[in-house]
PDB file of C-alpha atoms in Angstrom:
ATOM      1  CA  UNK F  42      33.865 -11.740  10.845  1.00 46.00           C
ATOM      2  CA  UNK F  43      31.735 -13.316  14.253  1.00 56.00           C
ATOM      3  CA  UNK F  44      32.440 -16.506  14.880  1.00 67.00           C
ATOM      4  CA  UNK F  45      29.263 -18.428  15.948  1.00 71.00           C
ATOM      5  CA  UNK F  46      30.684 -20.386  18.609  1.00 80.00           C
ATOM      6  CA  UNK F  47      32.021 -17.104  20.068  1.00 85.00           C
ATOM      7  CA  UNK F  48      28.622 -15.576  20.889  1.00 87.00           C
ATOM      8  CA  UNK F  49      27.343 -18.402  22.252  1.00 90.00           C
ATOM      9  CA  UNK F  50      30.427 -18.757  24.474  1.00 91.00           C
ATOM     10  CA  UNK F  51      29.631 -15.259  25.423  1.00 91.00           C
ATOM     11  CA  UNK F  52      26.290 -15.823  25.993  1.00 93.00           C
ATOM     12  CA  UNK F  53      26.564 -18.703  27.965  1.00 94.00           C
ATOM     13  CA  UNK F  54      29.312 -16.880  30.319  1.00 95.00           C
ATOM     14  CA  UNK F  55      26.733 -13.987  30.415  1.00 96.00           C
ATOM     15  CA  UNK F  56      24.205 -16.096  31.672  1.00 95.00           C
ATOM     16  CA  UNK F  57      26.611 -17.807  34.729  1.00 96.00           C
ATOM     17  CA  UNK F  58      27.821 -14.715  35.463  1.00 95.00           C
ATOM     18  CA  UNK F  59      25.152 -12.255  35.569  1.00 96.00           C
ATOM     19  CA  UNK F  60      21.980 -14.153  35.220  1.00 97.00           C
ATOM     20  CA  UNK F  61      22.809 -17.162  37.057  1.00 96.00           C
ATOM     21  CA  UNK F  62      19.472 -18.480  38.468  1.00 96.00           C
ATOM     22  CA  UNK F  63      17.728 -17.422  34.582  1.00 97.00           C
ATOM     23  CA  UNK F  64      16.079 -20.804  33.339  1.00 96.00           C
ATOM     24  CA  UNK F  65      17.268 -20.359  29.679  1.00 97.00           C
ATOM     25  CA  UNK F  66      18.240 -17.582  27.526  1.00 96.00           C
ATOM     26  CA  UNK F  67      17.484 -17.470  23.634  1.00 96.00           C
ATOM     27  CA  UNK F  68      19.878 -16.333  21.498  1.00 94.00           C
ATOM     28  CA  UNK F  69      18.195 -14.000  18.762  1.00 90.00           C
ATOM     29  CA  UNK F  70      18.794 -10.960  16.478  1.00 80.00           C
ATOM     30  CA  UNK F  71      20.634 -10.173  12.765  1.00 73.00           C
ATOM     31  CA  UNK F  72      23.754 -11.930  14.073  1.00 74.00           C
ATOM     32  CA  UNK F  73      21.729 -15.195  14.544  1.00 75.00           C
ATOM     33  CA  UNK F  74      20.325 -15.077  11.214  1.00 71.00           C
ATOM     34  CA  UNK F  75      23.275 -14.660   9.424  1.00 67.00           C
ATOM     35  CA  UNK F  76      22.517 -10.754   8.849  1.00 64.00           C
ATOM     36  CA  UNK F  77      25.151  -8.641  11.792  1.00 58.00           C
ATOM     37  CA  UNK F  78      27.559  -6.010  10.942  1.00 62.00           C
ATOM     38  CA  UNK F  79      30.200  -4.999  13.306  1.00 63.00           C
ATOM     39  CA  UNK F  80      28.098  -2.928  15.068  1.00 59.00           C
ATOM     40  CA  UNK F  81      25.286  -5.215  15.633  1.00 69.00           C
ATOM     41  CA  UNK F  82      24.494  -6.118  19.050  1.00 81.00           C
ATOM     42  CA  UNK F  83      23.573  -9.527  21.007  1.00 89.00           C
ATOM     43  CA  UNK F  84      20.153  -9.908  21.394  1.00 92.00           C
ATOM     44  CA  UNK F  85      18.998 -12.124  24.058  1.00 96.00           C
ATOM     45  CA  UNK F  86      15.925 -12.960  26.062  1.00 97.00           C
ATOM     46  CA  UNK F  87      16.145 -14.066  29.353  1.00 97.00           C
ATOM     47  CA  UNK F  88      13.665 -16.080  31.536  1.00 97.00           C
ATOM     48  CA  UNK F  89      13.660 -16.821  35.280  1.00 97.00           C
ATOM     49  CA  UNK F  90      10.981 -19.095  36.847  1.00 96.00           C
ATOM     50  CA  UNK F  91       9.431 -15.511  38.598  1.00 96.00           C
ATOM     51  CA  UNK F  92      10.258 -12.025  39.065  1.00 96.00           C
ATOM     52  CA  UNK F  93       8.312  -8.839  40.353  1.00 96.00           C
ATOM     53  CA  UNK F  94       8.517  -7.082  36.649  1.00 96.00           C
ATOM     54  CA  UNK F  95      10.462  -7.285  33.262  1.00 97.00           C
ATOM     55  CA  UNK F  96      12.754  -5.635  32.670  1.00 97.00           C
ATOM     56  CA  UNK F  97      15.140  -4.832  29.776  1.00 96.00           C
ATOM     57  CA  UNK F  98      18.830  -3.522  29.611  1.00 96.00           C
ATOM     58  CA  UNK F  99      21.661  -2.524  27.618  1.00 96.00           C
ATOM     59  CA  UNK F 100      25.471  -3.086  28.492  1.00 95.00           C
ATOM     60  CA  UNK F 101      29.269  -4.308  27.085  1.00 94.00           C
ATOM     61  CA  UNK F 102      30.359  -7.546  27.845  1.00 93.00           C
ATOM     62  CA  UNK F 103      33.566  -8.516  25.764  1.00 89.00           C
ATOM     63  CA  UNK F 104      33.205  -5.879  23.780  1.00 86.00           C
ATOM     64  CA  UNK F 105      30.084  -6.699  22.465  1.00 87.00           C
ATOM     65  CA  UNK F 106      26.871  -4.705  22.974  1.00 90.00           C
ATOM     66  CA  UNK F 107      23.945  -6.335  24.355  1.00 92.00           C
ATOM     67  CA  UNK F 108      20.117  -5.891  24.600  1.00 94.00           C
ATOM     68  CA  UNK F 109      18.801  -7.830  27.443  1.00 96.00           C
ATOM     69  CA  UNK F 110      14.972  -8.438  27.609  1.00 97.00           C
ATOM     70  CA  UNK F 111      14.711 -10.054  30.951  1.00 97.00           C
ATOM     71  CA  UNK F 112      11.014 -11.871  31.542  1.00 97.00           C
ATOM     72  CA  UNK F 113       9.308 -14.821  33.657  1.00 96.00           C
ATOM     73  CA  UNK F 114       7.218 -16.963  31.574  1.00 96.00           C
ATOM     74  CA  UNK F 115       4.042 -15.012  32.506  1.00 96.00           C
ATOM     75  CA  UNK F 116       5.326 -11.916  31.201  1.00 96.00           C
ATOM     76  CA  UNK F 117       6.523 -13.065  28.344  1.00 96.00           C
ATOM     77  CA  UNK F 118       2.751 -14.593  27.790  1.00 95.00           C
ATOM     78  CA  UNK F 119       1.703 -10.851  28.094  1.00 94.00           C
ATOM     79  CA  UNK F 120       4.169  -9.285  26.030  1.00 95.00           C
ATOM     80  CA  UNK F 121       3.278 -11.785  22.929  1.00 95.00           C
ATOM     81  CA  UNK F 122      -0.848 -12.379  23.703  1.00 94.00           C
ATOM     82  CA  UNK F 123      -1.421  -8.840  24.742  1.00 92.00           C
ATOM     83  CA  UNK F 124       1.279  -5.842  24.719  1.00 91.00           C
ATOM     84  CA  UNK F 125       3.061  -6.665  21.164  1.00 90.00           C
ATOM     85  CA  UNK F 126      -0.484  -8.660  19.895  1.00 92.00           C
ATOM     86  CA  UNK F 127      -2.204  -5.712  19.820  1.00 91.00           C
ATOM     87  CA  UNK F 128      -0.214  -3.563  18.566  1.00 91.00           C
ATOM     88  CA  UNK F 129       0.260  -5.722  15.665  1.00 92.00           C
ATOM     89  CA  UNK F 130       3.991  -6.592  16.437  1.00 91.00           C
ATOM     90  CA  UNK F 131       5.883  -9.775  16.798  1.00 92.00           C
ATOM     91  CA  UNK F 132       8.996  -8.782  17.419  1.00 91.00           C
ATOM     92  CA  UNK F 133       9.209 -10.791  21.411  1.00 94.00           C
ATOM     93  CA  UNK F 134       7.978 -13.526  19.410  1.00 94.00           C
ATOM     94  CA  UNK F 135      10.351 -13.321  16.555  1.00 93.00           C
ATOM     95  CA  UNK F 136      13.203 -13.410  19.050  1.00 93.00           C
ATOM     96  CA  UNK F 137      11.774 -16.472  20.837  1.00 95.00           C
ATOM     97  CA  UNK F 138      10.861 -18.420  17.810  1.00 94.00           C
ATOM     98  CA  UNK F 139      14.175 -17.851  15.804  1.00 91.00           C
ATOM     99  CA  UNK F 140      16.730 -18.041  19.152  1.00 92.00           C
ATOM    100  CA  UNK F 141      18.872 -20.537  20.098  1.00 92.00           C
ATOM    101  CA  UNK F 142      18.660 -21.634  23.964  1.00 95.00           C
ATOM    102  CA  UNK F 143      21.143 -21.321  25.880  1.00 94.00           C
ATOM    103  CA  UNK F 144      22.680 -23.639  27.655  1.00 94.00           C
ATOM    104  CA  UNK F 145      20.452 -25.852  25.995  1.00 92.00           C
ATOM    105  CA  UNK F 146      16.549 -26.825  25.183  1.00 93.00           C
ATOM    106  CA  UNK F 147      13.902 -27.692  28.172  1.00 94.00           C
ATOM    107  CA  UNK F 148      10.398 -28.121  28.635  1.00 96.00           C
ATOM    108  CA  UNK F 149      10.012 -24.596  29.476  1.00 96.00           C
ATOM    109  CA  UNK F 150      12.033 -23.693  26.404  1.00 96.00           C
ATOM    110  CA  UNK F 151      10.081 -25.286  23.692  1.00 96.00           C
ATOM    111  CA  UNK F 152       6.790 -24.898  25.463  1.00 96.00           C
ATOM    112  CA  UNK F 153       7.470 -21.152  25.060  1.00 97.00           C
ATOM    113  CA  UNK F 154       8.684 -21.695  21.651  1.00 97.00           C
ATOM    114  CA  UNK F 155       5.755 -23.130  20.655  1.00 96.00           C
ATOM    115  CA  UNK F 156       3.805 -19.887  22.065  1.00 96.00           C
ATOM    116  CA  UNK F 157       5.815 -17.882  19.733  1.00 96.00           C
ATOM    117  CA  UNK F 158       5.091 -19.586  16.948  1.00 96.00           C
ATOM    118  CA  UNK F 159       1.654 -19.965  16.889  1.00 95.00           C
ATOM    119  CA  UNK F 160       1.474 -16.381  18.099  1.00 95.00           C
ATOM    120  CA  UNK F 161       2.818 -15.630  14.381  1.00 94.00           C
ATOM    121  CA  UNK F 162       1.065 -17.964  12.491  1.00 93.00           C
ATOM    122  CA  UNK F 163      -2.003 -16.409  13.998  1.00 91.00           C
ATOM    123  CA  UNK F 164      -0.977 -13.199  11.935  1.00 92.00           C
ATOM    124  CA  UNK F 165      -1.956 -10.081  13.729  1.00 93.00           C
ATOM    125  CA  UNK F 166      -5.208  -8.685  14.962  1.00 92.00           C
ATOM    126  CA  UNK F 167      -7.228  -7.273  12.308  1.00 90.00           C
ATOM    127  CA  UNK F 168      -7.354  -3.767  11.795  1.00 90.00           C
ATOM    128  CA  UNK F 169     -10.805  -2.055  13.007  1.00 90.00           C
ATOM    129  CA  UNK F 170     -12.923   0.687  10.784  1.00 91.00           C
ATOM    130  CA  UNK F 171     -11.426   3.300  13.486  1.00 90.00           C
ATOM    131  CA  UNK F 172      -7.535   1.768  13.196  1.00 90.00           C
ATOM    132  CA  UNK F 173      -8.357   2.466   9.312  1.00 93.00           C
ATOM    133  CA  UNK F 174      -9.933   5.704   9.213  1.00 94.00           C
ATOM    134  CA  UNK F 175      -6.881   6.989  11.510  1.00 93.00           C
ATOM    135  CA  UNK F 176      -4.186   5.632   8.944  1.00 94.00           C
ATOM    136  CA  UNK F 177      -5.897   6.948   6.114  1.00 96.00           C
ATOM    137  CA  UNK F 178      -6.177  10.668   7.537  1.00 96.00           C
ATOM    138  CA  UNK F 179      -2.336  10.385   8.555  1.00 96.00           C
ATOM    139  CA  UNK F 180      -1.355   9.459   5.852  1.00 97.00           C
ATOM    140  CA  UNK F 181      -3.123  12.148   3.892  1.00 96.00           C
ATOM    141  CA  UNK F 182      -1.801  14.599   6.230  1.00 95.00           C
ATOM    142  CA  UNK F 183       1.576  13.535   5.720  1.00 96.00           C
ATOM    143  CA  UNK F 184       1.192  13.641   1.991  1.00 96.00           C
ATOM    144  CA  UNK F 185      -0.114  16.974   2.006  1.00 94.00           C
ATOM    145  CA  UNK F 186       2.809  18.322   3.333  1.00 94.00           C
ATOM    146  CA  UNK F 187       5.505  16.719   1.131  1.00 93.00           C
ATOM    147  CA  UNK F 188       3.140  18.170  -2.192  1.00 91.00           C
ATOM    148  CA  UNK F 189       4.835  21.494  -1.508  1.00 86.00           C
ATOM    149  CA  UNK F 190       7.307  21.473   1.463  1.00 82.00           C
ATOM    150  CA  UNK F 191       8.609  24.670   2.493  1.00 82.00           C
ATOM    151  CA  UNK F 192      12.088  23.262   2.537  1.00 89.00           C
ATOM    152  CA  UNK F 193      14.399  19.992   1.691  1.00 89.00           C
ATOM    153  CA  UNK F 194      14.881  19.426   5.375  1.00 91.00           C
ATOM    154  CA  UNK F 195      11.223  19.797   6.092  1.00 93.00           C
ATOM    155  CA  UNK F 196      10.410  17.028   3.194  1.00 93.00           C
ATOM    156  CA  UNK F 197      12.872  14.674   4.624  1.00 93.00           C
ATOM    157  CA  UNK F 198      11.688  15.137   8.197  1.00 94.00           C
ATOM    158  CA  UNK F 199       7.674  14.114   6.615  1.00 95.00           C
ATOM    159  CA  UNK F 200       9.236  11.572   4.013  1.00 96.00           C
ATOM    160  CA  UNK F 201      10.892   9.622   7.371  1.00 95.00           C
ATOM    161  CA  UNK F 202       7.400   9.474   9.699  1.00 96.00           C
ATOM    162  CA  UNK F 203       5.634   8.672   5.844  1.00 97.00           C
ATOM    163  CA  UNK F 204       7.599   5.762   5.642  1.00 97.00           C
ATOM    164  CA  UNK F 205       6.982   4.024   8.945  1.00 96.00           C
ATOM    165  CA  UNK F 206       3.598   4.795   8.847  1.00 96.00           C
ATOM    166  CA  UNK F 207       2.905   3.874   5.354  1.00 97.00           C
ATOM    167  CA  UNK F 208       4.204   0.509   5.416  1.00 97.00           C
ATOM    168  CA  UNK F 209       2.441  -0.004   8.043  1.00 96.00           C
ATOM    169  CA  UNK F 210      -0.681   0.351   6.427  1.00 96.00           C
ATOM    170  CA  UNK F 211       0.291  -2.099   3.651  1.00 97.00           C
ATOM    171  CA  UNK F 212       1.405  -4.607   6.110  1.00 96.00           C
ATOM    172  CA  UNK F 213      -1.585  -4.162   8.546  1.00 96.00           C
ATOM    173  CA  UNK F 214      -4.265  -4.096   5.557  1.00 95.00           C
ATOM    174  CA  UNK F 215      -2.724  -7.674   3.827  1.00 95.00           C
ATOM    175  CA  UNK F 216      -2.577  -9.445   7.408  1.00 93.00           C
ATOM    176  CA  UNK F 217       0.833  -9.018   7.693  1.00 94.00           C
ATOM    177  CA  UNK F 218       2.726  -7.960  11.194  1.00 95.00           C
ATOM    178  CA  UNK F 219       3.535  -4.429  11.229  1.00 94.00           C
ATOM    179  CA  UNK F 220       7.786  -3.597  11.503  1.00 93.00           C
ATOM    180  CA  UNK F 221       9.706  -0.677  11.975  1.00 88.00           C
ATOM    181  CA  UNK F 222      12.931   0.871  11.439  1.00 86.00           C
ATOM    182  CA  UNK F 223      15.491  -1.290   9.114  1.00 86.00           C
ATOM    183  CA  UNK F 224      13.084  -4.069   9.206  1.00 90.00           C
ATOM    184  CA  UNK F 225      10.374  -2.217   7.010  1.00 94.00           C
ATOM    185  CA  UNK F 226      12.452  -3.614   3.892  1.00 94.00           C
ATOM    186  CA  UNK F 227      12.508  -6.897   5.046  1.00 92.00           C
ATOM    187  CA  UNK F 228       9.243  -7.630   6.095  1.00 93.00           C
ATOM    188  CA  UNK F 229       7.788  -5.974   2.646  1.00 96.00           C
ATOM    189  CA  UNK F 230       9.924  -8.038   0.888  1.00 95.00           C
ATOM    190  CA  UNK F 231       8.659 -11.559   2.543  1.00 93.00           C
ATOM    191  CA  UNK F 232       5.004  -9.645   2.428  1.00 94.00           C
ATOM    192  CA  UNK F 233       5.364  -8.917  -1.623  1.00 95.00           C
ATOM    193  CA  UNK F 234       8.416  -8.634  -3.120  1.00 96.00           C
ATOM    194  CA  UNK F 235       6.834  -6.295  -6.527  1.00 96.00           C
ATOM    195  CA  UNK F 236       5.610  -3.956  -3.612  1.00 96.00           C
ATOM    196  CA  UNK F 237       8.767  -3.454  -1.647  1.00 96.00           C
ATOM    197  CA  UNK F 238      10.889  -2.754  -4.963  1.00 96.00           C
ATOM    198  CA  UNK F 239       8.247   0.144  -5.502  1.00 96.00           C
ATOM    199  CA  UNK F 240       8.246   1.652  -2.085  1.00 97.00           C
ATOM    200  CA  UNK F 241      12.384   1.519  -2.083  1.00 96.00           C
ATOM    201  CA  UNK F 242      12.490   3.354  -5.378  1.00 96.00           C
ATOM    202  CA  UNK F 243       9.715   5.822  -4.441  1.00 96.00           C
ATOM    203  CA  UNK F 244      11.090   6.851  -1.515  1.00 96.00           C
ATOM    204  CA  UNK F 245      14.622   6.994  -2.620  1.00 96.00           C
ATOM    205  CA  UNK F 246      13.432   8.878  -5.190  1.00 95.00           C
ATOM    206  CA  UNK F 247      12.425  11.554  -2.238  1.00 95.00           C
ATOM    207  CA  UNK F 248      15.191  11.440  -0.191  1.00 94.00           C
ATOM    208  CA  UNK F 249      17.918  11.628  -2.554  1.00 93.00           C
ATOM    209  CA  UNK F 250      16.291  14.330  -4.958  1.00 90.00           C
ATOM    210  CA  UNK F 251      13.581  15.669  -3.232  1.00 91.00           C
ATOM    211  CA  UNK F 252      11.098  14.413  -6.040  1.00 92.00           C
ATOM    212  CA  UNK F 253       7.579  13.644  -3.924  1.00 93.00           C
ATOM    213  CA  UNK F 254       6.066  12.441  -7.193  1.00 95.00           C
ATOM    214  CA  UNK F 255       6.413   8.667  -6.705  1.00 96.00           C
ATOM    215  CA  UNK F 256       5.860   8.670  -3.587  1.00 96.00           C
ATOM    216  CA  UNK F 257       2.538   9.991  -3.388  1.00 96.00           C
ATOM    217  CA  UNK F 258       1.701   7.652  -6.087  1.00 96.00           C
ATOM    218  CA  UNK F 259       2.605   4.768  -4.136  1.00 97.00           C
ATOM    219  CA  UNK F 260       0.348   6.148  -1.768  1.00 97.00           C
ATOM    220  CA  UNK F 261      -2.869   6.253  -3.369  1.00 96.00           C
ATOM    221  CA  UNK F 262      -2.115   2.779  -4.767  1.00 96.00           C
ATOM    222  CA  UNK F 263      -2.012   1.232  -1.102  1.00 97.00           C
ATOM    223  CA  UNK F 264      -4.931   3.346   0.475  1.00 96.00           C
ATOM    224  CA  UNK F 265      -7.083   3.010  -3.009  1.00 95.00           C
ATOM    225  CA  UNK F 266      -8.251  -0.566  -1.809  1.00 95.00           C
ATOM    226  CA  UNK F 267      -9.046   0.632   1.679  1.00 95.00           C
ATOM    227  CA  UNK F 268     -10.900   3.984   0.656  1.00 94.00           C
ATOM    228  CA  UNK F 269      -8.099   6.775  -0.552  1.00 95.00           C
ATOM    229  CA  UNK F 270      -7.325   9.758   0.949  1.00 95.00           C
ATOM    230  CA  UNK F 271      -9.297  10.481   3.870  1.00 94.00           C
ATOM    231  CA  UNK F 272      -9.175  14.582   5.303  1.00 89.00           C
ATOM    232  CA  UNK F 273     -13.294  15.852   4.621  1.00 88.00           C
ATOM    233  CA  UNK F 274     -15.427  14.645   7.357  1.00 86.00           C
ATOM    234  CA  UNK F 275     -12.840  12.948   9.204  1.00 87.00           C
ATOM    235  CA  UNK F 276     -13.706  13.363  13.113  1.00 87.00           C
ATOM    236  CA  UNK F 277     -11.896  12.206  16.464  1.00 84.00           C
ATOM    237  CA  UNK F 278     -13.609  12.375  19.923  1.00 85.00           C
ATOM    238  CA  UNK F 279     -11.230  12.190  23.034  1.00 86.00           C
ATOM    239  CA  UNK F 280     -12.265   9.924  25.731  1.00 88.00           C
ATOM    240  CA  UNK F 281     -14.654  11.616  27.982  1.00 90.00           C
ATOM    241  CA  UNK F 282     -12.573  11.696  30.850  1.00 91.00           C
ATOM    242  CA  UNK F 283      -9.787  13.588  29.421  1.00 91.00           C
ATOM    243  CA  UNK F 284     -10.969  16.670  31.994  1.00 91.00           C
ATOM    244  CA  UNK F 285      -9.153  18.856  34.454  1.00 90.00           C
ATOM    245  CA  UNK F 286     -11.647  21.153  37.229  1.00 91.00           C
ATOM    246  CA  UNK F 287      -9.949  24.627  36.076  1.00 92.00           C
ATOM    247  CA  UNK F 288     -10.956  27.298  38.558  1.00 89.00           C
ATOM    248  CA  UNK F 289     -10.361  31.242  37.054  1.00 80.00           C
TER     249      UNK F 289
END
């Protein structure tokens, strides 16, 4: 079991010992919540008053494995207005919102706390006709090649890029920020709780005995509102300046 006290202990000796000049650092991640394993790692963002770029990196420190996303406050704007904004993500501002500060809560601090959260109360950008048109003909594609797969390990490799990409689309399409990886099933869940039940079963139901039927069900139920299955007339033009001179 993790004590509490112990990771901030450890993040506070992090901090005077390898980011000693870092304004605050916020405390974030599954062990935070309540939610870490023994394999879970230390999140932690970092702030200085200025540096030349962001950074992130990965190391031990007491044993413990860390993620360090290392910002000033006007990258951090960036990262949560503009780079994760518009790709309808919140995970910076997730971190910031949820963390605890380390060594302890300053202007700067709850000024950029406040960021975060109105960041995700915002809810992400909404999806253009484009941004739809492109998840609709993936996910058709993807379907179409789980209807008849030419082998188990070729329906597991589509099921796994299906899932990502269709939850997505449910998320995106109800307002919702978009997730990935383990926290598909938890952000379904908070988004509609009748919806993630169905998409766990489906797609359990494809992984564990290669039985597409469900899953291509749950499909058409979440593109149905936005226009089905999209393949026939579907076109893509690729900017105009991707162009090489080629002399034969």
């Amino acid at each position: 079991m993790i004590v509490f006290d112990k990771i901030i202990d450890i993040t506070d000796r992090i901090r005077l010992t390898k980011y000693p000049k870092a304004k605050v650092i916020f405390l974030a991640g599954s062990i935070v919540r309540g939610e870490g394993t023994p394999f879970s790692d230390l999140d932690l963002v970092v702030v200085f008053e200025n540096l030349p770029t962001a950074f992130r990196e990965s190391f031990y420190f007491d044993g413990f494995p860390i993620e360090a996303f290392v910002h000033d406050p006007e990258t951090l704007n960036y990262v949560l207005t503009e780079g994760d904004f518009k790709k309808g993500e919140c995970k910076m501002a997730q971190m910031i919102s949820e963390g605890l500060e380390i060594p302890e809560s300053s202007p700067l601090s709850l000024s950029l706390k406040q960021l975060a959260a109105s960041v995700i109360s915002s809810g992400p950008p909404k999806l253009d006709e484009e941004g739809l048109r492109r998840m609709r003909y993936n996910i058709t594609s993807l379907i179409d090649d789980i209807r008849h797969p030419r082998s188990k390990a070729e329906l597991v490799a589509t099921g796994a890029t299906l899932y990502d990409v269709l939850a997505n689309c449910f998320l995106r399409t109800h307002n919702c920020w978009a997730a990935s990886g383990k926290s598909i099933p938890r952000r379904l869940e908070l988004a509609n709780p009748e919806v993630n039940s169905h998409f766990c079963d489906s797609f359990e139901q494809l992984f564990t005995s290669g039985q597409p039927e469900a899953v291509i069900t749950l499909s058409g139920e979440i593109l149905g509102p936005i226009g089905g299955f999209l393949f026939d007339g579907h076109k893509l033009d690729a900017p105009s300046n991707n162009r090489k001179p080629f002399a034969n």
